[in-house]
Short mmCIF file of C-alpha atoms and ligand atoms in Angstrom, two decimals:
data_model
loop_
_atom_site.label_atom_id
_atom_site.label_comp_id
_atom_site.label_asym_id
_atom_site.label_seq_id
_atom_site.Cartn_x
_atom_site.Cartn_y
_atom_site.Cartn_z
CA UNK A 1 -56.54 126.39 52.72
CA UNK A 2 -57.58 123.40 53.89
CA UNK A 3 -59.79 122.06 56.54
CA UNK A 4 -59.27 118.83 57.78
CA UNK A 5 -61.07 119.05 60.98
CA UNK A 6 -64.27 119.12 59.09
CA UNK A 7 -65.85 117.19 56.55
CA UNK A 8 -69.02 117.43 54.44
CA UNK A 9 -71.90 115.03 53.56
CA UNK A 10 -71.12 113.42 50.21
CA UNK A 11 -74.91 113.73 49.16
CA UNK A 12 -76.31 117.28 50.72
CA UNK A 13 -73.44 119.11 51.34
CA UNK A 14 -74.12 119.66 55.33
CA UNK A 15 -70.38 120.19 56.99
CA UNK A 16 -69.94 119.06 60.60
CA UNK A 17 -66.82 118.80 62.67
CA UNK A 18 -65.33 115.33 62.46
CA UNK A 19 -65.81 113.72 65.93
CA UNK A 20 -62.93 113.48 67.61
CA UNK A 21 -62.55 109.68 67.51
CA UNK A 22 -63.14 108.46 64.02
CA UNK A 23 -62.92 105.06 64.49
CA UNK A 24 -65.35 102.44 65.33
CA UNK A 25 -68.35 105.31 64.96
CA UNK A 26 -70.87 104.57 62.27
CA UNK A 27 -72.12 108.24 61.96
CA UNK A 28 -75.35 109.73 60.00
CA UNK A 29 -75.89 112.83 58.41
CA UNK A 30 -78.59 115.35 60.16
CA UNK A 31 -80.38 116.30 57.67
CA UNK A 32 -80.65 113.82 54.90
CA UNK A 33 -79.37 110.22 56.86
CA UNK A 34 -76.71 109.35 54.66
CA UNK A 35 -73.73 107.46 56.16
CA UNK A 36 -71.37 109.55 56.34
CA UNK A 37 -68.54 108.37 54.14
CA UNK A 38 -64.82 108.37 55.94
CA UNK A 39 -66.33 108.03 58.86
CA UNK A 40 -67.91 105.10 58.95
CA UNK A 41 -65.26 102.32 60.17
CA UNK A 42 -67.55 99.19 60.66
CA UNK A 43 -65.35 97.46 62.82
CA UNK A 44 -62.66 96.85 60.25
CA UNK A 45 -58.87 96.46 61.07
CA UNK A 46 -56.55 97.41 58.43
CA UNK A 47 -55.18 93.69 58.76
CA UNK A 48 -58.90 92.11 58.38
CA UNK A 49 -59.27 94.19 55.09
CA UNK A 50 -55.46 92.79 53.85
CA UNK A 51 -56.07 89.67 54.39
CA UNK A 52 -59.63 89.36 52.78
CA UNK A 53 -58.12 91.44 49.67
CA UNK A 54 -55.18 88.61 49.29
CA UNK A 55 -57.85 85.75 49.92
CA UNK A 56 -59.90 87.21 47.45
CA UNK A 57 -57.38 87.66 44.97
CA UNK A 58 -56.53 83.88 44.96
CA UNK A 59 -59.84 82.67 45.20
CA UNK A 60 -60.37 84.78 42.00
CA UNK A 61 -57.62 83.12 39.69
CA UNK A 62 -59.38 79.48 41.01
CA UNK A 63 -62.55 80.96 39.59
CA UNK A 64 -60.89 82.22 36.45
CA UNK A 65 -59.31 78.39 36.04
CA UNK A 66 -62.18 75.98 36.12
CA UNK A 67 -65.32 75.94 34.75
CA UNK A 68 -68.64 77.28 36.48
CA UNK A 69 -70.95 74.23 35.58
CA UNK A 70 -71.23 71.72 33.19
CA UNK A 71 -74.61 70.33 31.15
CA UNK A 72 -74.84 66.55 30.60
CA UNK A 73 -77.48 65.01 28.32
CA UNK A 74 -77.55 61.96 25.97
CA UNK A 75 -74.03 61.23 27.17
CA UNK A 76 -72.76 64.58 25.69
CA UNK A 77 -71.32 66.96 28.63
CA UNK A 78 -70.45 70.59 27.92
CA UNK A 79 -68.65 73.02 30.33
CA UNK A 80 -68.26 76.82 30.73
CA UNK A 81 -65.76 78.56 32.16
CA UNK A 82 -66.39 82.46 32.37
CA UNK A 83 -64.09 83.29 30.04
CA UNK A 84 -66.17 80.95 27.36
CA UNK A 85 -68.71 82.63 28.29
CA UNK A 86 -67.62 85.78 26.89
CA UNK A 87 -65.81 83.94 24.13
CA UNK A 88 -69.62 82.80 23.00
CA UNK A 89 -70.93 85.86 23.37
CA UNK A 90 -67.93 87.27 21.44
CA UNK A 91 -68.18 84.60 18.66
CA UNK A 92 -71.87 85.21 18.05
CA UNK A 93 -70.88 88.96 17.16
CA UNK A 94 -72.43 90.18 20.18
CA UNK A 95 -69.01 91.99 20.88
CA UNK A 96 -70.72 94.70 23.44
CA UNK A 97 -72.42 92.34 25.64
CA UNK A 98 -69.14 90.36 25.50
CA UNK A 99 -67.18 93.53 26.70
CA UNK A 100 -70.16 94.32 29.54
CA UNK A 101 -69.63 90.90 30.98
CA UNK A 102 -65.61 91.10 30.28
CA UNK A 103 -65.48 93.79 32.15
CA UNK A 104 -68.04 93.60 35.30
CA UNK A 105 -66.85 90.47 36.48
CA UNK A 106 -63.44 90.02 35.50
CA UNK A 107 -61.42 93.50 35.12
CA UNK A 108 -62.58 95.30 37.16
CA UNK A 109 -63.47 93.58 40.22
CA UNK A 110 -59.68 92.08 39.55
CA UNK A 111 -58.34 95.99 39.56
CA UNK A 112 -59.96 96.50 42.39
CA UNK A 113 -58.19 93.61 44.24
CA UNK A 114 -54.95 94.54 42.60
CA UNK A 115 -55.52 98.35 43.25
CA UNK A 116 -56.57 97.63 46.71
CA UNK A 117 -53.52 95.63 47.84
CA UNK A 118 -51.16 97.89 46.15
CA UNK A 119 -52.80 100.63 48.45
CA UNK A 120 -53.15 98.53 51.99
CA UNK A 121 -49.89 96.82 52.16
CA UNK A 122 -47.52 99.88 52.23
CA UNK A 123 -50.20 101.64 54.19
CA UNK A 124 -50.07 98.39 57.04
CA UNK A 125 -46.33 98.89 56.97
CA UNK A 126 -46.88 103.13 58.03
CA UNK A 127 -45.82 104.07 54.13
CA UNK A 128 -47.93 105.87 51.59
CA UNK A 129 -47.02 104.08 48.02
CA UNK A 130 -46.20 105.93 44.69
CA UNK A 131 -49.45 107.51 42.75
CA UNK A 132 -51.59 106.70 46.14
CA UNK A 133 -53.56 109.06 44.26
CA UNK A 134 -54.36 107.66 40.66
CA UNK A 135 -54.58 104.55 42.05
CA UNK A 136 -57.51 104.88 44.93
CA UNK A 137 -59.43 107.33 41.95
CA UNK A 138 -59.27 104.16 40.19
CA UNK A 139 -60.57 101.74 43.19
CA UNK A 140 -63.62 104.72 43.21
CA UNK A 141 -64.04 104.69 39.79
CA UNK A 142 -64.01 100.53 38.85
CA UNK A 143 -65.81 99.59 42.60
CA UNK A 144 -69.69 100.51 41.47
CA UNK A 145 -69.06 98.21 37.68
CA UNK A 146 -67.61 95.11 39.50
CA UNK A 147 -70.67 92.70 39.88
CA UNK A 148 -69.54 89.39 41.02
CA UNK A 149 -72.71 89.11 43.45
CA UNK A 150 -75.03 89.42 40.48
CA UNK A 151 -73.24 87.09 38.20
CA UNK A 152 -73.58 84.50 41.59
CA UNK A 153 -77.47 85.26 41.39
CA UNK A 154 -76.75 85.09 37.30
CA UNK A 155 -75.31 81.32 37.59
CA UNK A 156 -78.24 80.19 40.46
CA UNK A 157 -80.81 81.02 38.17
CA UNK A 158 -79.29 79.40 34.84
CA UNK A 159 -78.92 76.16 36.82
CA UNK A 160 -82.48 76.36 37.86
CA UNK A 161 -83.51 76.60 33.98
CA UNK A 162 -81.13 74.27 32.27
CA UNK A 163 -82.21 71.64 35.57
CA UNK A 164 -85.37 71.10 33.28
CA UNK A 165 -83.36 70.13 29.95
CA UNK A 166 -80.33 68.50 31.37
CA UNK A 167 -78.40 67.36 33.82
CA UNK A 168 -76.38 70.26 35.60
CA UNK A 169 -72.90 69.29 37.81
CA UNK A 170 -71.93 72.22 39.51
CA UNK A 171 -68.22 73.09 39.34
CA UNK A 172 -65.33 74.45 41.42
CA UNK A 173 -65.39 77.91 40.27
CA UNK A 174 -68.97 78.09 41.32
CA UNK A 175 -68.15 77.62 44.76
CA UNK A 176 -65.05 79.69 44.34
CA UNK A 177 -67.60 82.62 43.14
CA UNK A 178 -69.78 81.93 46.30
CA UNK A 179 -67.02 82.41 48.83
CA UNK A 180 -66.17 85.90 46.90
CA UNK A 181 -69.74 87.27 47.21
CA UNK A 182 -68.74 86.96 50.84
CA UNK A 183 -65.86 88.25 50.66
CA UNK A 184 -66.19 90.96 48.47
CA UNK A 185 -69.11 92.14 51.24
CA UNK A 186 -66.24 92.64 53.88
CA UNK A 187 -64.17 94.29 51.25
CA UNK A 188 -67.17 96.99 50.57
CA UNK A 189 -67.35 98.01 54.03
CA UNK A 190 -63.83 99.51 53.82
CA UNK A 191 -64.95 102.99 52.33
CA UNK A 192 -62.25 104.42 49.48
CA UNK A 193 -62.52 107.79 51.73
CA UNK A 194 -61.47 106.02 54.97
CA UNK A 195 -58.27 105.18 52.59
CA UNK A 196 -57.68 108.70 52.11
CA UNK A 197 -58.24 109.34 56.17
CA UNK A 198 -55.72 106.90 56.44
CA UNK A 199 -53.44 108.49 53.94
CA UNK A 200 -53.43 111.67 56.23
CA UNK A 201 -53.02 109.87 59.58
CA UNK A 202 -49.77 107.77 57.97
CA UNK A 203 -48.46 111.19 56.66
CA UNK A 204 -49.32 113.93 59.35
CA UNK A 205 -47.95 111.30 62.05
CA UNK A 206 -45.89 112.89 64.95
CA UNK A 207 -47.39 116.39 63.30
CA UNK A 208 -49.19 118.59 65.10
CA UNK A 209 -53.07 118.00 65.73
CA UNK A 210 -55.20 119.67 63.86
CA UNK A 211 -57.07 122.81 64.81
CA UNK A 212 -60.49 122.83 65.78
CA UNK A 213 -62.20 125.76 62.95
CA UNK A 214 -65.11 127.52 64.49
CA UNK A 215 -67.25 126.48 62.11
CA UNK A 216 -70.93 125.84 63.38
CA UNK A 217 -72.48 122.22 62.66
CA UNK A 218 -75.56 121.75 60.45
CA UNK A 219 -74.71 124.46 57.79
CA UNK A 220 -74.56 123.69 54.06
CA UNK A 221 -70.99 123.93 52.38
CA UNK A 222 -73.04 126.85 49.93
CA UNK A 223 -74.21 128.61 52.78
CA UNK A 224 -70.40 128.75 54.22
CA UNK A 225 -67.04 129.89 52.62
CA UNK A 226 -66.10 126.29 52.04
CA UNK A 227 -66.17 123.78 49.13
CA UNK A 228 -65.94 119.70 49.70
CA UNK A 229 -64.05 117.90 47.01
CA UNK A 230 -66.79 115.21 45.27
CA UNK A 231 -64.26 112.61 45.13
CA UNK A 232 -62.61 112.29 48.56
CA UNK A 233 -64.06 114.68 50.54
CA UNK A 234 -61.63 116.97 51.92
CA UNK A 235 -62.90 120.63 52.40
CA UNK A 236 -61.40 123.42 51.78
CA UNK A 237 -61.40 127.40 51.99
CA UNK A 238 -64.04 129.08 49.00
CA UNK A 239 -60.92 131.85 48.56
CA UNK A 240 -58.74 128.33 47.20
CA UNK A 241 -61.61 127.55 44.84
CA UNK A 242 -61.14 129.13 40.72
CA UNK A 243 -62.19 127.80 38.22
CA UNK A 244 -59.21 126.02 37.81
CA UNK A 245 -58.73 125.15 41.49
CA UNK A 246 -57.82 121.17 42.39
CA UNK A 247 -58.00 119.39 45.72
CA UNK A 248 -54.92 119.51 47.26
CA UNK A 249 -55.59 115.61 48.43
CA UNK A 250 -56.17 114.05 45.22
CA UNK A 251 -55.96 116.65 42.55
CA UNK A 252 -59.64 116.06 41.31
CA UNK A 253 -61.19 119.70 39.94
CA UNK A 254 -63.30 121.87 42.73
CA UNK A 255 -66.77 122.52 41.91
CA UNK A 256 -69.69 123.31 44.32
CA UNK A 257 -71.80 121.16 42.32
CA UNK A 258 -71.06 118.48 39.59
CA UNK A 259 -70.96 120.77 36.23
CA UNK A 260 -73.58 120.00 33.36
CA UNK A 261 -75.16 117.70 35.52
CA UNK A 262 -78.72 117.83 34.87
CA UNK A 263 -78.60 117.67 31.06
CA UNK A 264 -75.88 114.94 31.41
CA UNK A 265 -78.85 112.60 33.41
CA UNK A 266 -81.38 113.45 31.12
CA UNK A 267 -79.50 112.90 27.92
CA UNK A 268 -78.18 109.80 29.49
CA UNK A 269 -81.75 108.82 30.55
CA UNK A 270 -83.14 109.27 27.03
CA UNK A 271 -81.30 107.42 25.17
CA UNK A 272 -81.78 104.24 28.28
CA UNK A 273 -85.75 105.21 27.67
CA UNK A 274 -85.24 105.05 23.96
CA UNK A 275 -83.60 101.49 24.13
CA UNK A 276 -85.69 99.92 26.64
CA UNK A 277 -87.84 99.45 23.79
CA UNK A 278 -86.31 97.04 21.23
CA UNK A 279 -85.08 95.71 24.84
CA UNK A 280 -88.21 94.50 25.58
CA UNK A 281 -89.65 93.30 22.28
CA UNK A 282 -86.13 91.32 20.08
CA UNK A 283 -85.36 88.66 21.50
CA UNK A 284 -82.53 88.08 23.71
CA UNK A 285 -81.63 84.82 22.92
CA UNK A 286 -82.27 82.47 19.99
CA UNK A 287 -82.79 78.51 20.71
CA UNK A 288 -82.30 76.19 17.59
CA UNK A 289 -82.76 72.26 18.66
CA UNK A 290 -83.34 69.31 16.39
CA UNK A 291 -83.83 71.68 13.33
CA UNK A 292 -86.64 73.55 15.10
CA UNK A 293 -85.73 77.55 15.93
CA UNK A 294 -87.36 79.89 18.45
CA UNK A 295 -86.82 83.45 19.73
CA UNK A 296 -86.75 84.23 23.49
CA UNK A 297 -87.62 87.64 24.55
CA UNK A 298 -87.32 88.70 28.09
CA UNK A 299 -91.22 88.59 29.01
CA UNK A 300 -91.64 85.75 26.72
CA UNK A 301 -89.08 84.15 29.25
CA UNK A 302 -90.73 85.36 32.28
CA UNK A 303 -93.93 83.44 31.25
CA UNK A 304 -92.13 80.43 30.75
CA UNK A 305 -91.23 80.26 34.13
CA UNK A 306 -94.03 81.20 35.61
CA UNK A 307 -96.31 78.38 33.21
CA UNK A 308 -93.94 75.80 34.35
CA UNK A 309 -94.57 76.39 37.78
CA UNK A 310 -91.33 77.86 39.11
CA UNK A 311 -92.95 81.28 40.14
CA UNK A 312 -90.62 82.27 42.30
CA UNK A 313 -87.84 82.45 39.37
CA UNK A 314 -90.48 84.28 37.41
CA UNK A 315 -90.64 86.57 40.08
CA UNK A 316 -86.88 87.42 40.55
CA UNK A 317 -86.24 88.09 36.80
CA UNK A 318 -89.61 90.23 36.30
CA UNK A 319 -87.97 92.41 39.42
CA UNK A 320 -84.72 92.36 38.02
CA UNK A 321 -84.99 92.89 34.17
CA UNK A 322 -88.35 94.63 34.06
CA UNK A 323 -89.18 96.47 37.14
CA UNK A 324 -85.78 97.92 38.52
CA UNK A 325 -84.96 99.32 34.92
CA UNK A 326 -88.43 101.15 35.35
CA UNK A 327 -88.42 101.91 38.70
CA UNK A 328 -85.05 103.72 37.74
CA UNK A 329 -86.04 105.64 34.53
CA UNK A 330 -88.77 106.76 36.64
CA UNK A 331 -87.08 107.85 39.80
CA UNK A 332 -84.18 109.40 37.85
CA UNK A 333 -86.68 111.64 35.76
CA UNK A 334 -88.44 112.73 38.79
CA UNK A 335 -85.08 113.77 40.22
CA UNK A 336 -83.95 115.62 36.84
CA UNK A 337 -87.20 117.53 36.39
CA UNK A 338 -87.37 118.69 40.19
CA UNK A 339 -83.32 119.65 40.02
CA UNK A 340 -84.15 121.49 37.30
CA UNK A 341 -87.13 123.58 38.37
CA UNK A 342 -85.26 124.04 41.27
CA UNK A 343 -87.75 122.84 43.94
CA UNK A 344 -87.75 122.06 47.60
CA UNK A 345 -90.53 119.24 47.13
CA UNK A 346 -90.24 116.56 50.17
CA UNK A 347 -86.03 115.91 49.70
CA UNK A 348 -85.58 113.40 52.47
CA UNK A 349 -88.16 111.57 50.34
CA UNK A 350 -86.01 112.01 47.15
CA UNK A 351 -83.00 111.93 48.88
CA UNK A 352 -83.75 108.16 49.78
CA UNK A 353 -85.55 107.37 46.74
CA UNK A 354 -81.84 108.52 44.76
CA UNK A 355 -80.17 105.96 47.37
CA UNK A 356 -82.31 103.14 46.53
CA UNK A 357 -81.49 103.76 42.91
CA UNK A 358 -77.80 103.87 43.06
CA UNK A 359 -78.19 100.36 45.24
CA UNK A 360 -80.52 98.46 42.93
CA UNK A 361 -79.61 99.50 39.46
CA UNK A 362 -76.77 96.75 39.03
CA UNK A 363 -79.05 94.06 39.93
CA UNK A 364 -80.80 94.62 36.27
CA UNK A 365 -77.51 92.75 34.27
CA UNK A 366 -78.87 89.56 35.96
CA UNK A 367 -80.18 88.42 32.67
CA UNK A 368 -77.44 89.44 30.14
CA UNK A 369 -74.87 87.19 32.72
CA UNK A 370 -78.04 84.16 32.73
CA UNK A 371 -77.73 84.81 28.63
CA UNK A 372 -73.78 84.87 28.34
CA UNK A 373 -73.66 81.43 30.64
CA UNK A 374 -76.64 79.83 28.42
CA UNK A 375 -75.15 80.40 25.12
CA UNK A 376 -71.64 78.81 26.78
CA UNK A 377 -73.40 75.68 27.93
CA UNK A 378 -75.82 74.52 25.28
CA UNK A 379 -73.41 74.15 22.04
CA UNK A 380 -74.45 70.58 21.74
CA UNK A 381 -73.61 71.39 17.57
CA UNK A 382 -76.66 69.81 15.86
CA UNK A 383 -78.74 68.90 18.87
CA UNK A 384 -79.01 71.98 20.45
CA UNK A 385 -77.72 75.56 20.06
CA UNK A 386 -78.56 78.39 21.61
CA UNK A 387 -76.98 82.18 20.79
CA UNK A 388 -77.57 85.26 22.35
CA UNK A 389 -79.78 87.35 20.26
CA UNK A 390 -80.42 91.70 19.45
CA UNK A 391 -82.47 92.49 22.69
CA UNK A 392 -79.37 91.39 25.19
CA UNK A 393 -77.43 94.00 23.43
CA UNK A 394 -79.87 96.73 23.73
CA UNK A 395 -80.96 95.57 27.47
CA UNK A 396 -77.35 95.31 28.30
CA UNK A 397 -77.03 99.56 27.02
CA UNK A 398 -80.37 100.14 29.56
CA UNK A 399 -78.35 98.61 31.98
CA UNK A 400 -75.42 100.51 31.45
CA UNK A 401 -76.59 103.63 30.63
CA UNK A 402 -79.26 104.12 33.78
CA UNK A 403 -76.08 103.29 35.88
CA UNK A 404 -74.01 106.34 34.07
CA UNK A 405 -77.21 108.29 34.08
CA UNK A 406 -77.59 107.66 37.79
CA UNK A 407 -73.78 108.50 38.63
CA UNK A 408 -73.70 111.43 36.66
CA UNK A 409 -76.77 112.86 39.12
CA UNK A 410 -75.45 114.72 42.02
CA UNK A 411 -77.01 114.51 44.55
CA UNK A 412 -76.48 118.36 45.96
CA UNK A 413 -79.33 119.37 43.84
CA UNK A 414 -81.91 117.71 46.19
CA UNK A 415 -80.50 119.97 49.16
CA UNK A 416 -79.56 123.13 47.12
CA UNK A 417 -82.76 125.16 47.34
CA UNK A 418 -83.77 123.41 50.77
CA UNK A 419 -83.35 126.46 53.57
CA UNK A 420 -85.05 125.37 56.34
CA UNK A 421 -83.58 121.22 57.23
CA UNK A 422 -85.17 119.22 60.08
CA UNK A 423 -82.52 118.38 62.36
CA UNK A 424 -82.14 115.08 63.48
CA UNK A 425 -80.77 113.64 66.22
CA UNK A 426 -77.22 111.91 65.34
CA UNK A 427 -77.18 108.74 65.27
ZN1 ZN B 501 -76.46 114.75 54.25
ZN1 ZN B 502 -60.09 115.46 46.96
#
């Protein structure tokens, strides 16, 4: 049975009655201050979101087209369009990193476009299209790997070091990767589980309303007879929930809790700890110029920066490629050893602490897009060369494996041996 006049906070599992009016609320959970997903509506007309997605989608292929910059010196110019940039990084065996940059900033934020419009336009016209299903599990799934903000960052800070060496002429697809950023900030506010809100509205219309359950507010799905579904929400009746048992929304498996997922983060987190090691001492890029050769590892490149003066650059990629990846090993072992003994230690604390990760944690591939663009630009044959060397390969895995380590968290286990919750006034 399900309950669709209720729904559950994705991160502590608190149920509440949906408010009568969905729309235009921004609401908060209780207990932990999560926004609560589905609900929140930010303003957004189904139109607004359309026609960003289709402006987004064109400005994309322009981006795709021409090149991102181009690097003059002694009457020699060089350009890079992202593609060559994987192509380099693809040509100097570095077939990984290649993939990692193939696919954060070209298929998948592309899917996501394609998905998304596939999903809107019927839903605009009061239809629900075939495999509505598959395809908004895939918007969920591809939406956290698509990075196109930190490739922008990526392609501000490789101008600001090649400035030095040559000169740099900014191209069309840089600007056409500025006005994305933008636009891909409108197209994050529409939340995948309003989509499957929406879904319900287009089908149930002219149906009856729902019932109202008399389920109190401010109890944990555990402490109830209930179970939410982790990937859109919908909660339903603990008598529907086997092992076996499925949401009857979007077919994903019913658990209470995310199976195997404490040794899942710490395995993942491991083998990130493991790596951030040769990360931080091969270099990540070699530079061979006029028959002279030299290695580049990421703190090596940090002091460069800061010895020439530009501090503030120095500043961005130390936060970026040294401290976040920290900051989340850190955080995410804290939150595996205390899920795993169990404990009730200060959770709004970790509770935010877990948030913060899940936000900053892309903003460490900043250096393997800085590397991928580099190698691109300066193939200047025997004047200058630069490839990408072992460390980008095993800082890109940190990257990517802290990410998958911090996904495969869930973030019930904070709340599940919490009894007593401070209540908060809704926002
Ligand atoms: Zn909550
Ligand atoms: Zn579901």
């Amino acid at each position: 049975m399900k309950h669709r006049d209720l729904i559950a906070c994705h991160e502590c599992d608190v149920l509440f009655r949906k408010p009568p009016r969905l729309r235009g609320l921004v609401a908060h959970c209780s207990s932990c201050g999560a926004n609560i997903k589905g609900v929140r509506h930010a303003g957004l007309t189904l139109e607004r979101v359309c026609a960003v997605t289709v402006a987004s989608l064109v400005t994309y292929l322009i981006a795709l087209a021409f090149p991102v910059l181009a690097l003059e010196t002694n009457g020699i110019t060089s350009h890079a369009t992202l593609f060559e940039a994987v192509q380099a990084l693809w040509q100097d065996h570095m077939h990984i990193v290649a993939a990692m940059v193939f696919c954060t900033t070209i298929l998948f934020p592309l899917l996501e476009l394609v998905a998304l419009l596939y999903l809107l336009l019927p839903l605009r016209a009061g239809r629900v299209p075939r495999a509505f299903d598959a395809v908004l599990r895939l918007v969920q799934f591809v939406r956290p790997w698509g990075m196109t903000e930190v490739f922008m960052l990526g392609v501000l800070i490789t101008i600001m070091k090649m400035v030095s060496l040559a000169r740099v002429i900014p191209e069309t697809s840089l600007f056409a990767f500025g006005a994305l950023t933008l636009m891909f900030c409108v197209i994050a506010a529409c939340d995948p589980r309003m989509l499957w809100e929406l879904r319900d509205e287009v089908m149930n219309r002219g149906g009856a309303e729902p019932t109202v359950h008399p389920a109190t507010a401010n109890v944990s799905v555990i402490h109830t007879g209930f179970v939410a579904c982790h990937c859109c929400g919908l909660v339903h009746s603990r008598s529907a929930h086997a092992s076996d048992a499925r949401c009857a929304r979007c077919r994903s498996p019913l658990h209470e809790l995310r199976p195997e997922s404490i040794t899942r983060t710490f395995g993942l987190l491991l083998a990130a700890a493991l790596l951030y090691i040769p990360a931080n001492l091969l270099p990540i890029m070699h530079t061979s110029s006029l028959g002279r050769t030299e290695d580049d590892t990421i703190l090596g490149g940090i002091a460069y920066f800061w010895r020439s003066g530009d501090w503030p650059l120095a500043v961005i990629v130390f936060v970026a490629s040294v401290m976040v990846p920290m900051l989340k090993l850190a955080i995410l072992t804290l939150q595996t050893v205390t899920a795993h003994r169990g404990s009730d230690w200060r959770p709004l604390e970790r509770a935010k602490l877990y948030r913060m990760v899940e936000r900053i944690g892309r903003w460490s591939m900043l250096d393997i897009f800085v590397v991928s663009l580099t190698v691109a630009l300066v193939r200047f044959g025997s004047l200058a060369q630069i490839t990408a060397g072992p460390g980008a390969l095993a800082f890109g895995s940190v990257v990517v494996l802290t990410m998958l380590a911090s996904n495969a968290f869930d973030p019930r286990l904070i709340w599940k041996n919490v009894r007593c919750r401070p209540a908060r006034a809704p926002a």
